[in-house]
């Protein structure tokens, strides 16, 4: 069942894109691309800006407590036409790159002051998927 769901997840965008490519009116917008996780890393910031300047992405979400948020804000200031949203952050699931709440939110922090890796107990300890 899991493989079928994964297959459908991958197949749906392909089917939708084949419909979009068959359209002939270039003035109509058929697909909106949103960049995600700006503020997460320097490379992500550069990639998000590149997708905008190359006409691929029209909007982006920024992780405010991310370690590269200030750079992201500076980069976005130079692109006022880019639609920017805030990425709600309640977890910090990456093992080697963590972020903390911007305010004192003791129920959201672990012993080191970072967001917990998951909102609920991970059913697959040691990874995202069972082996």
PDB file of C-alpha atoms in Angstrom:
ATOM      1  CA  UNK A   1       0.000   0.000   0.000  1.00  0.00           C
ATOM      2  CA  UNK A   2       2.823   2.386   0.889  1.00  0.00           C
ATOM      3  CA  UNK A   3       4.466   1.787  -2.504  1.00  0.00           C
ATOM      4  CA  UNK A   4       1.185   2.472  -4.285  1.00  0.00           C
ATOM      5  CA  UNK A   5       0.728   5.764  -2.422  1.00  0.00           C
ATOM      6  CA  UNK A   6       4.295   6.769  -3.238  1.00  0.00           C
ATOM      7  CA  UNK A   7       3.751   5.878  -6.914  1.00  0.00           C
ATOM      8  CA  UNK A   8       0.572   7.962  -7.050  1.00  0.00           C
ATOM      9  CA  UNK A   9       2.414  10.831  -5.326  1.00  0.00           C
ATOM     10  CA  UNK A  10       5.068  10.757  -8.068  1.00  0.00           C
ATOM     11  CA  UNK A  11       2.682  10.138 -10.942  1.00  0.00           C
ATOM     12  CA  UNK A  12       0.232  12.967 -10.209  1.00  0.00           C
ATOM     13  CA  UNK A  13       2.649  15.843 -11.015  1.00  0.00           C
ATOM     14  CA  UNK A  14       3.692  14.093 -14.228  1.00  0.00           C
ATOM     15  CA  UNK A  15       0.094  13.749 -15.369  1.00  0.00           C
ATOM     16  CA  UNK A  16      -0.641  17.357 -14.476  1.00  0.00           C
ATOM     17  CA  UNK A  17       2.473  18.645 -16.233  1.00  0.00           C
ATOM     18  CA  UNK A  18       1.570  16.807 -19.438  1.00  0.00           C
ATOM     19  CA  UNK A  19      -1.746  18.676 -19.391  1.00  0.00           C
ATOM     20  CA  UNK A  20       0.065  21.992 -18.840  1.00  0.00           C
ATOM     21  CA  UNK A  21       2.562  21.428 -21.663  1.00  0.00           C
ATOM     22  CA  UNK A  22      -0.293  20.792 -24.057  1.00  0.00           C
ATOM     23  CA  UNK A  23      -1.675  24.312 -23.521  1.00  0.00           C
ATOM     24  CA  UNK A  24      -0.983  26.917 -26.193  1.00  0.00           C
ATOM     25  CA  UNK A  25      -1.744  30.280 -24.555  1.00  0.00           C
ATOM     26  CA  UNK A  26       1.531  31.570 -23.036  1.00  0.00           C
ATOM     27  CA  UNK A  27      -0.287  34.469 -21.330  1.00  0.00           C
ATOM     28  CA  UNK A  28      -2.084  32.112 -18.957  1.00  0.00           C
ATOM     29  CA  UNK A  29      -0.412  30.814 -15.827  1.00  0.00           C
ATOM     30  CA  UNK A  30      -0.768  27.046 -15.487  1.00  0.00           C
ATOM     31  CA  UNK A  31       1.663  26.299 -12.689  1.00  0.00           C
ATOM     32  CA  UNK A  32       2.822  28.348  -9.702  1.00  0.00           C
ATOM     33  CA  UNK A  33       6.188  27.364  -8.254  1.00  0.00           C
ATOM     34  CA  UNK A  34       6.985  28.258  -4.647  1.00  0.00           C
ATOM     35  CA  UNK A  35      10.503  28.052  -3.274  1.00  0.00           C
ATOM     36  CA  UNK A  36      10.802  26.809   0.290  1.00  0.00           C
ATOM     37  CA  UNK A  37      13.079  26.888   3.340  1.00  0.00           C
ATOM     38  CA  UNK A  38      14.952  30.108   2.573  1.00  0.00           C
ATOM     39  CA  UNK A  39      17.050  30.946   5.638  1.00  0.00           C
ATOM     40  CA  UNK A  40      17.977  27.281   6.141  1.00  0.00           C
ATOM     41  CA  UNK A  41      21.417  27.485   4.475  1.00  0.00           C
ATOM     42  CA  UNK A  42      23.454  29.793   2.244  1.00  0.00           C
ATOM     43  CA  UNK A  43      23.053  27.474  -0.769  1.00  0.00           C
ATOM     44  CA  UNK A  44      19.271  27.375  -0.271  1.00  0.00           C
ATOM     45  CA  UNK A  45      19.177  31.185  -0.184  1.00  0.00           C
ATOM     46  CA  UNK A  46      21.113  31.398  -3.444  1.00  0.00           C
ATOM     47  CA  UNK A  47      18.924  28.749  -5.084  1.00  0.00           C
ATOM     48  CA  UNK A  48      15.702  30.502  -4.039  1.00  0.00           C
ATOM     49  CA  UNK A  49      16.898  33.816  -5.484  1.00  0.00           C
ATOM     50  CA  UNK A  50      18.087  32.095  -8.674  1.00  0.00           C
ATOM     51  CA  UNK A  51      14.703  30.438  -9.209  1.00  0.00           C
ATOM     52  CA  UNK A  52      13.055  33.850  -8.910  1.00  0.00           C
ATOM     53  CA  UNK A  53      15.472  35.744 -11.170  1.00  0.00           C
ATOM     54  CA  UNK A  54      15.235  32.977 -13.786  1.00  0.00           C
ATOM     55  CA  UNK A  55      11.437  33.217 -13.764  1.00  0.00           C
ATOM     56  CA  UNK A  56      10.775  29.801 -12.219  1.00  0.00           C
ATOM     57  CA  UNK A  57       9.481  30.590  -8.716  1.00  0.00           C
ATOM     58  CA  UNK A  58       7.004  33.353  -7.938  1.00  0.00           C
ATOM     59  CA  UNK A  59       6.952  33.017  -4.150  1.00  0.00           C
ATOM     60  CA  UNK A  60       9.147  31.808  -1.308  1.00  0.00           C
ATOM     61  CA  UNK A  61       8.778  30.862   2.347  1.00  0.00           C
ATOM     62  CA  UNK A  62      11.443  31.920   4.832  1.00  0.00           C
ATOM     63  CA  UNK A  63      12.438  30.078   8.025  1.00  0.00           C
ATOM     64  CA  UNK A  64      12.842  33.005  10.441  1.00  0.00           C
ATOM     65  CA  UNK A  65      14.785  31.139  13.162  1.00  0.00           C
ATOM     66  CA  UNK A  66      17.015  29.556  10.493  1.00  0.00           C
ATOM     67  CA  UNK A  67      20.760  30.202  10.763  1.00  0.00           C
ATOM     68  CA  UNK A  68      20.885  32.059   7.421  1.00  0.00           C
ATOM     69  CA  UNK A  69      17.757  34.186   7.912  1.00  0.00           C
ATOM     70  CA  UNK A  70      19.578  37.530   7.983  1.00  0.00           C
ATOM     71  CA  UNK A  71      21.251  36.794   4.659  1.00  0.00           C
ATOM     72  CA  UNK A  72      17.889  35.730   3.236  1.00  0.00           C
ATOM     73  CA  UNK A  73      16.297  39.012   4.350  1.00  0.00           C
ATOM     74  CA  UNK A  74      19.113  41.018   2.752  1.00  0.00           C
ATOM     75  CA  UNK A  75      18.816  39.083  -0.503  1.00  0.00           C
ATOM     76  CA  UNK A  76      15.038  39.478  -0.591  1.00  0.00           C
ATOM     77  CA  UNK A  77      15.326  43.233  -0.044  1.00  0.00           C
ATOM     78  CA  UNK A  78      16.870  43.424  -3.508  1.00  0.00           C
ATOM     79  CA  UNK A  79      13.888  41.636  -5.090  1.00  0.00           C
ATOM     80  CA  UNK A  80      10.717  43.501  -4.034  1.00  0.00           C
ATOM     81  CA  UNK A  81       8.575  41.641  -6.599  1.00  0.00           C
ATOM     82  CA  UNK A  82       9.198  38.257  -4.973  1.00  0.00           C
ATOM     83  CA  UNK A  83       6.160  37.188  -2.894  1.00  0.00           C
ATOM     84  CA  UNK A  84       7.506  36.230   0.547  1.00  0.00           C
ATOM     85  CA  UNK A  85       5.795  34.244   3.277  1.00  0.00           C
ATOM     86  CA  UNK A  86       6.811  33.011   6.704  1.00  0.00           C
ATOM     87  CA  UNK A  87       7.475  29.286   7.144  1.00  0.00           C
ATOM     88  CA  UNK A  88       5.914  28.247  10.460  1.00  0.00           C
ATOM     89  CA  UNK A  89       8.600  26.438  12.455  1.00  0.00           C
ATOM     90  CA  UNK A  90       7.774  24.232  15.437  1.00  0.00           C
ATOM     91  CA  UNK A  91      10.421  21.527  14.982  1.00  0.00           C
ATOM     92  CA  UNK A  92      14.104  21.215  14.176  1.00  0.00           C
ATOM     93  CA  UNK A  93      14.436  17.722  12.765  1.00  0.00           C
ATOM     94  CA  UNK A  94      17.900  17.928  11.207  1.00  0.00           C
ATOM     95  CA  UNK A  95      20.627  16.244  13.226  1.00  0.00           C
ATOM     96  CA  UNK A  96      23.510  18.614  12.425  1.00  0.00           C
ATOM     97  CA  UNK A  97      21.648  21.868  11.836  1.00  0.00           C
ATOM     98  CA  UNK A  98      19.292  23.124  14.534  1.00  0.00           C
ATOM     99  CA  UNK A  99      17.360  26.286  15.326  1.00  0.00           C
ATOM    100  CA  UNK A 100      15.731  27.696  18.427  1.00  0.00           C
ATOM    101  CA  UNK A 101      12.518  29.579  19.170  1.00  0.00           C
ATOM    102  CA  UNK A 102      12.911  33.350  18.920  1.00  0.00           C
ATOM    103  CA  UNK A 103      11.116  33.803  22.246  1.00  0.00           C
ATOM    104  CA  UNK A 104      11.030  31.886  25.500  1.00  0.00           C
ATOM    105  CA  UNK A 105       8.846  28.913  24.639  1.00  0.00           C
ATOM    106  CA  UNK A 106       9.857  26.262  27.133  1.00  0.00           C
ATOM    107  CA  UNK A 107       7.363  23.658  25.938  1.00  0.00           C
ATOM    108  CA  UNK A 108       8.830  23.826  22.419  1.00  0.00           C
ATOM    109  CA  UNK A 109      12.506  23.452  23.444  1.00  0.00           C
ATOM    110  CA  UNK A 110      14.685  20.469  24.274  1.00  0.00           C
ATOM    111  CA  UNK A 111      17.356  20.446  27.010  1.00  0.00           C
ATOM    112  CA  UNK A 112      19.787  22.348  24.738  1.00  0.00           C
ATOM    113  CA  UNK A 113      17.264  25.070  23.879  1.00  0.00           C
ATOM    114  CA  UNK A 114      16.526  23.891  20.333  1.00  0.00           C
ATOM    115  CA  UNK A 115      13.139  22.955  18.922  1.00  0.00           C
ATOM    116  CA  UNK A 116      12.276  19.296  19.438  1.00  0.00           C
ATOM    117  CA  UNK A 117      12.955  17.144  16.368  1.00  0.00           C
ATOM    118  CA  UNK A 118       9.320  16.001  16.125  1.00  0.00           C
ATOM    119  CA  UNK A 119       5.940  17.120  17.394  1.00  0.00           C
ATOM    120  CA  UNK A 120       5.071  13.559  18.385  1.00  0.00           C
ATOM    121  CA  UNK A 121       7.182  10.483  19.067  1.00  0.00           C
ATOM    122  CA  UNK A 122       8.964   9.248  15.953  1.00  0.00           C
ATOM    123  CA  UNK A 123       7.525   5.848  14.994  1.00  0.00           C
ATOM    124  CA  UNK A 124      10.751   5.125  13.057  1.00  0.00           C
ATOM    125  CA  UNK A 125      13.665   5.770  15.444  1.00  0.00           C
ATOM    126  CA  UNK A 126      16.939   6.326  13.632  1.00  0.00           C
ATOM    127  CA  UNK A 127      15.410   7.548  10.387  1.00  0.00           C
ATOM    128  CA  UNK A 128      12.392   8.821   8.542  1.00  0.00           C
ATOM    129  CA  UNK A 129      11.334   5.456   7.097  1.00  0.00           C
ATOM    130  CA  UNK A 130      11.582   1.875   8.290  1.00  0.00           C
ATOM    131  CA  UNK A 131      14.436  -0.180   6.875  1.00  0.00           C
TER     132      UNK A 131
END
